[in-house]
Coordinates of C-alpha atoms and ligand atoms in Angstrom, one line a residue:
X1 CA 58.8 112.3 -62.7
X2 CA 58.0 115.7 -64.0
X3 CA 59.0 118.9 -61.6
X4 CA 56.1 121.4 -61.4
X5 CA 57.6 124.8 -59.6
X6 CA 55.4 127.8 -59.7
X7 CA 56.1 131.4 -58.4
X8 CA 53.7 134.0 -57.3
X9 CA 54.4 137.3 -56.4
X10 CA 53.3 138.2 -52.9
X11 CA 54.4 141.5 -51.3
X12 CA 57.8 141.8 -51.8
X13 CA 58.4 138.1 -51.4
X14 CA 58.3 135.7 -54.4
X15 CA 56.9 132.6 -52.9
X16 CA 57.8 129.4 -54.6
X17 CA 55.7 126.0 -54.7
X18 CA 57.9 123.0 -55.8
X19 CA 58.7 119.7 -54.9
X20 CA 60.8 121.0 -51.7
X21 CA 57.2 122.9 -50.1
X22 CA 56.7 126.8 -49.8
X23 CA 59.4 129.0 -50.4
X24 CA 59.8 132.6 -50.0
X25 CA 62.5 134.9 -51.6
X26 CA 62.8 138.3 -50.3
X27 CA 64.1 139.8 -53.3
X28 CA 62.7 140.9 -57.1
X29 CA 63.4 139.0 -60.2
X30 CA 65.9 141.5 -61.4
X31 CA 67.8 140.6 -57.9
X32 CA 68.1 137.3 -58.4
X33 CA 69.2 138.1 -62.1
X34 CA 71.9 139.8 -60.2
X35 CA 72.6 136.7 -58.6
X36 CA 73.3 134.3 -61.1
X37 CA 69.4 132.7 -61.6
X38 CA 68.1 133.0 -65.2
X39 CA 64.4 132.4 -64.2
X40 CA 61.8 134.1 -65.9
X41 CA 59.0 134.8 -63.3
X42 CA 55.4 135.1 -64.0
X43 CA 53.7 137.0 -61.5
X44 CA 50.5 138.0 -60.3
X45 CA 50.6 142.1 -60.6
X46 CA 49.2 145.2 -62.3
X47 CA 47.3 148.5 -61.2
X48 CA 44.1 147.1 -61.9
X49 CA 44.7 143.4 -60.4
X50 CA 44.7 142.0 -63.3
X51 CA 46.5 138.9 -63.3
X52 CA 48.6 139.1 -65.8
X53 CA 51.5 136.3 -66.4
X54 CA 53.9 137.3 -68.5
X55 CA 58.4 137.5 -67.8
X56 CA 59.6 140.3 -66.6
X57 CA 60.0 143.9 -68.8
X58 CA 63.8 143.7 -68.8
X59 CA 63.4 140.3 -69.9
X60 CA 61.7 141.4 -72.7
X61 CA 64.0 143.9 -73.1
X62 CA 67.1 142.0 -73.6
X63 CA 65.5 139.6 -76.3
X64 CA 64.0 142.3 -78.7
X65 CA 67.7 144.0 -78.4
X66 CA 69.3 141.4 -79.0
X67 CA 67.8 140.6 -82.3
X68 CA 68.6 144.4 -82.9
X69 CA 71.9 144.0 -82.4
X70 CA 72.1 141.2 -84.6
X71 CA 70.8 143.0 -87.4
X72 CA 73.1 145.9 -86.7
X73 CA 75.7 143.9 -87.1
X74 CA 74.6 142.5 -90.1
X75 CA 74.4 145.8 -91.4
X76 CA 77.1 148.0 -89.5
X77 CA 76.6 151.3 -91.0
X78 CA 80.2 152.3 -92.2
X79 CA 81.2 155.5 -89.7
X80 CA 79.7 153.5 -86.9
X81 CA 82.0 150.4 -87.8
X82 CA 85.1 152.8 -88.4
X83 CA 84.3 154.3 -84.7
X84 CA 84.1 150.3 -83.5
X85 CA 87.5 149.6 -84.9
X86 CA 89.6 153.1 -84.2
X87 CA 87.7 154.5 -80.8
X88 CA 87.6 158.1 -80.2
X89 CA 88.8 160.7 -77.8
X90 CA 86.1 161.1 -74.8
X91 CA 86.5 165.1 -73.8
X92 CA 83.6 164.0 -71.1
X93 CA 82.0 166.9 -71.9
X94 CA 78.3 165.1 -70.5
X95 CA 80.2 164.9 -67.3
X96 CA 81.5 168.7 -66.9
X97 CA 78.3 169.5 -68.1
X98 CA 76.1 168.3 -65.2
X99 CA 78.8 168.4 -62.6
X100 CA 77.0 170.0 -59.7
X101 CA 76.2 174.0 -59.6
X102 CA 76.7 175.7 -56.8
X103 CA 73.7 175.7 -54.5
X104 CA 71.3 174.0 -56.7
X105 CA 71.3 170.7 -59.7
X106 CA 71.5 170.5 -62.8
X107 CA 68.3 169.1 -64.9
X108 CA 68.7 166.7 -68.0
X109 CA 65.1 166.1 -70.0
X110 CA 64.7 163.5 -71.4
X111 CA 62.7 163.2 -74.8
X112 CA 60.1 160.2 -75.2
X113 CA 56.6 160.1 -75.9
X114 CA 55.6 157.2 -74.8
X115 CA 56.5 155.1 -72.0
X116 CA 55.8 151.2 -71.2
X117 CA 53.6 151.9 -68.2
X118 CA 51.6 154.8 -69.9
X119 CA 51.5 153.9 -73.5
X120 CA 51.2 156.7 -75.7
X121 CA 51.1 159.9 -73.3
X122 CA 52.0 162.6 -75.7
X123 CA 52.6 163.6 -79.7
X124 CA 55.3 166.0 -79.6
X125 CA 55.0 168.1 -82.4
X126 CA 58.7 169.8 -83.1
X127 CA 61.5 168.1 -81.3
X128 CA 63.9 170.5 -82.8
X129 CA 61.5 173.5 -80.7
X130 CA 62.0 171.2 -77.2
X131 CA 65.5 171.2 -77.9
X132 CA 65.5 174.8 -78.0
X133 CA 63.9 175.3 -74.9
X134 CA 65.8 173.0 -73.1
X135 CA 68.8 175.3 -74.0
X136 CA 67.0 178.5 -73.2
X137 CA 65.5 177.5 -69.8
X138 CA 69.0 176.2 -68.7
X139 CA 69.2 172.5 -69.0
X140 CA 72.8 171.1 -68.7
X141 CA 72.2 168.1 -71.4
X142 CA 69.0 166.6 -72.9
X143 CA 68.5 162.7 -73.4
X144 CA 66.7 161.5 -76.3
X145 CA 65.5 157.8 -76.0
X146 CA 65.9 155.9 -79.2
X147 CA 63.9 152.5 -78.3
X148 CA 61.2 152.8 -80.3
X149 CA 58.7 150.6 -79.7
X150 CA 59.0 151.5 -75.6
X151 CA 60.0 155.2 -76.0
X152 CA 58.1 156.3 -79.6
X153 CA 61.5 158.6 -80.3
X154 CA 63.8 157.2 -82.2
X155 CA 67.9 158.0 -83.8
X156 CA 66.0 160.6 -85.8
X157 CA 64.2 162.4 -82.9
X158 CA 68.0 162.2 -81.4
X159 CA 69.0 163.7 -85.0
X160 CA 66.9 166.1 -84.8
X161 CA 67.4 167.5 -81.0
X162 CA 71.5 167.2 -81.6
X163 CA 71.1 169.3 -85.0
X164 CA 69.2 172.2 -83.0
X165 CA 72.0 172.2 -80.3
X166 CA 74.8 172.5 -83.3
X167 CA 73.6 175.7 -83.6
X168 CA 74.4 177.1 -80.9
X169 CA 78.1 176.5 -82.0
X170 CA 80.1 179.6 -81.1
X171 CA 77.5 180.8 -79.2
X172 CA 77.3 180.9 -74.5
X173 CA 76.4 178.5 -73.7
X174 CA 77.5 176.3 -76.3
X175 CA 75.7 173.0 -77.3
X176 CA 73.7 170.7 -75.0
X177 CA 75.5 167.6 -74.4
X178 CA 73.2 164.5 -76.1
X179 CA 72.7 161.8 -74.1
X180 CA 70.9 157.9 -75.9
X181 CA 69.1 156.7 -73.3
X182 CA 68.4 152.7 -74.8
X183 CA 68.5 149.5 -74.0
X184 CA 72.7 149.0 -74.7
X185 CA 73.6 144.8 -74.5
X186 CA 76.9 145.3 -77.4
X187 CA 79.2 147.5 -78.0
X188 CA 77.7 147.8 -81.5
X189 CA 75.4 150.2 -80.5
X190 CA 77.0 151.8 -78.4
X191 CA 79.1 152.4 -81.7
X192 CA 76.1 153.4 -83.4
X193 CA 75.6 156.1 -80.6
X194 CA 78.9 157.0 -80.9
X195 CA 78.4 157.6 -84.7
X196 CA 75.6 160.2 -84.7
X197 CA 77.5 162.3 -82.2
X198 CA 76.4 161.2 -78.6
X199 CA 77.8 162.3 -75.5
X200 CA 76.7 160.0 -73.4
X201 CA 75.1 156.9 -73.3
X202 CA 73.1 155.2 -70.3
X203 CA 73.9 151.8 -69.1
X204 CA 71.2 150.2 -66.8
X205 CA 73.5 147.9 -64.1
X206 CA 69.8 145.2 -64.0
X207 CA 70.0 144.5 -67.8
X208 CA 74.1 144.2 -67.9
X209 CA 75.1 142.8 -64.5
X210 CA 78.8 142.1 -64.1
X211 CA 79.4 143.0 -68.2
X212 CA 78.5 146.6 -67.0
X213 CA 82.1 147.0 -66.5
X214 CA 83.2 146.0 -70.1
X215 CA 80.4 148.3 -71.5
X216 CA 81.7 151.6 -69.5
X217 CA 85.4 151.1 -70.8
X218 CA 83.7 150.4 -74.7
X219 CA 81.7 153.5 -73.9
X220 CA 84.7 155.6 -73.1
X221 CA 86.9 154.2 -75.6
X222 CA 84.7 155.5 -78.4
X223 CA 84.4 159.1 -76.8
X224 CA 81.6 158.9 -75.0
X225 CA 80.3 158.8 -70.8
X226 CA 78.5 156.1 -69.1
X227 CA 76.0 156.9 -66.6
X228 CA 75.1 153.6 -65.1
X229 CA 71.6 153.3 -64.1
X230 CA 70.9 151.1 -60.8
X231 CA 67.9 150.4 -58.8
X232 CA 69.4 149.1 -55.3
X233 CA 72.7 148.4 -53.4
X234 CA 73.8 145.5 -55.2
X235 CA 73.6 147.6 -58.5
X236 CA 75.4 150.4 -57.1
X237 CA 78.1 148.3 -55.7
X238 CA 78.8 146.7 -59.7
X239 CA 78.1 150.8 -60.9
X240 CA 81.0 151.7 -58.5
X241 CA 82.8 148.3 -59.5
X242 CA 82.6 149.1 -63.0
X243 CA 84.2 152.4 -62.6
X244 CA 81.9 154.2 -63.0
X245 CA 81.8 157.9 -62.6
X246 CA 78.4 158.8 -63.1
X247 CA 75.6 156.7 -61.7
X248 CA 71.9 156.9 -62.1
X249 CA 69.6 156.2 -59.2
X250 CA 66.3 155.0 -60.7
X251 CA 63.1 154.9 -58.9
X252 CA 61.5 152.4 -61.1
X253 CA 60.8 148.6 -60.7
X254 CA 62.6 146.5 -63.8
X255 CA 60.0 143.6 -63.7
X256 CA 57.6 145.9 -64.3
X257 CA 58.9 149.7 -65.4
X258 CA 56.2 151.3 -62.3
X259 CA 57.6 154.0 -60.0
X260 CA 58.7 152.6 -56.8
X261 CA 57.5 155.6 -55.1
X262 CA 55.3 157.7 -56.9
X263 CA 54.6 161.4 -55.7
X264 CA 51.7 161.4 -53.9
X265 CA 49.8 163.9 -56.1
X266 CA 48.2 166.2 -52.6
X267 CA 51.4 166.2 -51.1
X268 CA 53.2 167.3 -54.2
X269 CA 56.4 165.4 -52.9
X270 CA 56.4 161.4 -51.8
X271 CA 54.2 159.9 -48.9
X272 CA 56.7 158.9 -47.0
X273 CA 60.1 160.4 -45.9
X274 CA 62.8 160.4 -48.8
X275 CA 65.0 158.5 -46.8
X276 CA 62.5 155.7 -47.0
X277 CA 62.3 155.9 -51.0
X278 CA 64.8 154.1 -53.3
X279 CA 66.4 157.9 -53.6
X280 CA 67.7 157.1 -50.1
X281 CA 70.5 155.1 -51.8
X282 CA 72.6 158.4 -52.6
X283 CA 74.3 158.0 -49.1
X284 CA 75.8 155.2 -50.1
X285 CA 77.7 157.0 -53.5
X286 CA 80.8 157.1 -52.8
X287 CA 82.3 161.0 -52.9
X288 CA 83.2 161.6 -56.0
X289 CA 81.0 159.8 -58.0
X290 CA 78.3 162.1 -59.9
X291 CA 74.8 161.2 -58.9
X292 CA 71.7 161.4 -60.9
X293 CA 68.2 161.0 -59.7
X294 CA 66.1 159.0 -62.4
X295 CA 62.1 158.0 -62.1
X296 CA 59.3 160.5 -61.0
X297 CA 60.7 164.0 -60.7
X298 CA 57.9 166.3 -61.7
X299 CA 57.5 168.8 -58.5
X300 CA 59.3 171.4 -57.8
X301 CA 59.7 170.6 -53.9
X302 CA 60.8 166.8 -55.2
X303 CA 63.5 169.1 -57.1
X304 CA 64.7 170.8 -54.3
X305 CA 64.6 167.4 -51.8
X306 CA 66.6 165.8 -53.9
X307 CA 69.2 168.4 -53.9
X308 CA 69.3 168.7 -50.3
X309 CA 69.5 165.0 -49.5
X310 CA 73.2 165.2 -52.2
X311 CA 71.7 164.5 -55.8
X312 CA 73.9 166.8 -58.4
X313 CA 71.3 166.2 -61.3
X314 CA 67.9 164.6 -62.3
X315 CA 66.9 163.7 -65.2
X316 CA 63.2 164.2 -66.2
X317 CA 60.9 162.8 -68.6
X318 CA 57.3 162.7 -68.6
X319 CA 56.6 165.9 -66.9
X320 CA 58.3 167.8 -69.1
X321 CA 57.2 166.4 -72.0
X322 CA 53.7 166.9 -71.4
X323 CA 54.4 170.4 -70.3
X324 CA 56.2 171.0 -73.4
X325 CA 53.6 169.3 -75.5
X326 CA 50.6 171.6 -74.1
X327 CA 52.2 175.0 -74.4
X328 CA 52.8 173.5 -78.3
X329 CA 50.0 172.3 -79.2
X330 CA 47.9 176.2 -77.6
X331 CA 50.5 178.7 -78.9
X332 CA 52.9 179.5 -81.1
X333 CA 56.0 177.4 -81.0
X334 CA 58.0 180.6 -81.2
X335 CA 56.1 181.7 -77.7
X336 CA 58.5 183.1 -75.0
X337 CA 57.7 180.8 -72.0
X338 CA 56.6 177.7 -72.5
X339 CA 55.6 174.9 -69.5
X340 CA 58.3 173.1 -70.1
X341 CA 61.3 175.9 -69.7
X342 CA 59.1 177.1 -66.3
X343 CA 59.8 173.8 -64.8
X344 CA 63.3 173.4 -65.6
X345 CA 63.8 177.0 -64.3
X346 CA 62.3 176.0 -61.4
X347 CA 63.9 172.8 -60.7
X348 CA 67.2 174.4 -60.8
X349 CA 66.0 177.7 -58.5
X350 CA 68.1 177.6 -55.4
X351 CA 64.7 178.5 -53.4
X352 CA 64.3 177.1 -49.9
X353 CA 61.6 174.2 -49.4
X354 CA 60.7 176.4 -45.9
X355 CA 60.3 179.0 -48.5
X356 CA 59.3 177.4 -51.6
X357 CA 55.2 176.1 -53.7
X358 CA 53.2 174.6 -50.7
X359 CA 51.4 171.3 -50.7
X360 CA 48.6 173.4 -52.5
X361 CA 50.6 175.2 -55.2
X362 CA 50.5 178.6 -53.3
X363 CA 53.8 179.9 -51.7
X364 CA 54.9 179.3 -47.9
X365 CA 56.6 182.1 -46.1
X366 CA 57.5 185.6 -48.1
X367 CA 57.4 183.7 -51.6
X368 CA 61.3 183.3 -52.0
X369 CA 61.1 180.0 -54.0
X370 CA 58.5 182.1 -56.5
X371 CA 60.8 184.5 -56.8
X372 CA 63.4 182.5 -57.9
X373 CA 60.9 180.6 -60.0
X374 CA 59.8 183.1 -62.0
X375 CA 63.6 184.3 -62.6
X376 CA 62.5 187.7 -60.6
X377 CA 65.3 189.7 -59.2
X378 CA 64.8 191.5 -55.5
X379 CA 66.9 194.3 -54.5
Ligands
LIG1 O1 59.6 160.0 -67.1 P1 60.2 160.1 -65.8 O2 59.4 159.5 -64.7 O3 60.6 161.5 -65.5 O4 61.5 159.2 -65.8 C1 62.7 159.4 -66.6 C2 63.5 158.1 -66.6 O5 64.3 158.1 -65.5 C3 62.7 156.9 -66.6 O6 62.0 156.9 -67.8 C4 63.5 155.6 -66.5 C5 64.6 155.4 -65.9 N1 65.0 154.1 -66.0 C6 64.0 153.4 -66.7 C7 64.0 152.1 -67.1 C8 62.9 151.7 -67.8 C9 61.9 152.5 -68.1 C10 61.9 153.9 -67.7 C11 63.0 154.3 -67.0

């Protein structure tokens, strides 16, 4: 007899049809990955309702990275293998770098320009320039993603970003941390990281499970810091497990790469209360641990909710990419402000919400939060 299970997606159930009758799982697929099932689900999902049936994006993920990492090995480059064999010091200097400021975050961009739910969303025309600005405007580390096919950066967008921070050797502030934000399976690549001068690398607790653990430890042992990247409790608790000291709380679905909770583009800041979004998880970091907030940042008030509810640091892609990408492609790449350093700025101003942009864009009370924006000075 042959054993027919489907499973459809309904809500946030996963409703199974099999021999045993109608199931229903409340959990995601990247869940039960968590707990020991290797299913592959097809599910009925999509903006558009398209039905789409296809296994889930990490899932994908992990099979495309895992011929990669074949190949690697096949081909180790020869300071990357050294680096494998003899470790290196790790002088965390990702960590001291976005350890909480006083009375506001830090802010890491992070360089792609393309993403798996957008596609192609921007052509960045100098990485070298957004590294620059990144520096100017105040950021405490930038990440460049190297996945290709997902991202559209790659090891030589990461080149290029780390050569413009080298410069600033001997200079204060010194050099931007560099963090690879990939898919990491082996410590082969995480050698590879280690080799072109990395930082920091980011480990995503869904895609690694339990072998998160063995990939921090690699990660340290070849000089570099892990920020683990989780999505619920069960994550966090195998971040925190894993000994972790930085963890990443991403507001993104793994089955399918969406936001969890989008901002709602009136209310310039989520639709419903941040305790109620998966950024609600920081109370549960233990003290001590460094917390990032991943997934959707691009308003200033989402900035500055964040780092009331306890987040030290987010780390921001898409919106300041595109910001970066406009002032580019209008002015001079030489020009003084650009969008990009603006929002960075004003991510990190230690303006009041009470005080700070209104739903509308215009200021609340005596204009505090511009003030601070802006960089102006009141005496
Ligand atoms: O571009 P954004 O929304 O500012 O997000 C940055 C980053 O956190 C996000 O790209 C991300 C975090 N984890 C992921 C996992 C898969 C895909 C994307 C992500």
């Amino acid at each position: 007899m042959v054993l027919a299970y489907a499973f459809v997606q309904v809500g946030q159930c996963f409703m199974s049809v099999g021999p045993a009758g109608m199931r229903f799982f409340p959990m995601s697929t990247s869940d039960a990955r968590l707990f020991g099932s290797s299913m592959t689900t097809p599910t009925l999902r999509g903006r558009s309702g398209a039905l789409s049936c296809r296994s889930s994006m990490l899932e994908q993920v992990r099979e495309r990275k895992m011929k990669e990492v074949e190949e690697l090995k096949a081909n180790m480059p020869e300071d990357a293998a050294k680096i494998l064999e003899k470790g290196a010091t790790n002088k965390n200097r990702y960590l001291k770098a976005v350890k909480k400021p006083k009375g506001t975050i830090s802010v890491v961009p992070q360089i792609k320009t393309k993403a798996p739910t957008l596609g192609s969303f921007a052509s960045l025309p100098a990485v070298d320039v957004l590294s620059a600005h990144c520096y100017e405007a105040g950021a405490a580390a930038i990440a460049v993603c190297t996945d290709k096919e997902f991202y559209g950066t790659d090891w030589e967008s990461l080149k290029k970003a780390a050569g413009q921070q080298a410069r600033y050797k001997g200079k204060f502030p010194g050099p931007l941390p560099v963090m690879a934000y990939d898919f990491f399976i082996d410590e082969a690549q995480l050698a590879l990281a280690a080799s072109y001068g990395c930082d920091a690398v980011c480990l995503n607790a869904a895609l690694l499970g339990t072998s998160t653990k063995d990939m921090v430890a690699s990660a340290d042992r070849m000089g570099m810091d892990a920020l683990v990247e989780v999505h619920n409790k069960a994550e966090l608790d195998i971040a925190i497990e894993a000994g972790a000291k930085m963890v990443g709380i991403s507001n993104r679905d793994m089955d399918t790469f969406q936001l969890k909770h989008p901002v709602d583009y009136q209310l310039r800041t989520w639709s419903v209360p941040v305790e109620e979004t998966v950024f609600g998880l920081v109370k549960e970091v233990p003290e001590g641990v460094h917390v990032t907030a991943m997934g959707g940042c691009n308003e200033t008030l989402v900035a500055w909710t964040l780092r009331d509810e306890g987040y030290s640091s987010i780390m921001v892609g898409e919106a300041i990419i595109r910001g970066s990408e406009m002032r580019m492609a209008s002015s001079a790449y030489s020009a003084a402000y650009n969008e990009a350093k603006g929002l960075i700025m004003a991510f990190k101003a230690k303006g009041s919400k009470k005080y700070g942009p209104s739903a509308t864009g215009s200021f609340f009370g005596k204009g505090e939060g511009a003030k601070e924006s802006l960089g102006m000075m009141s005496i």
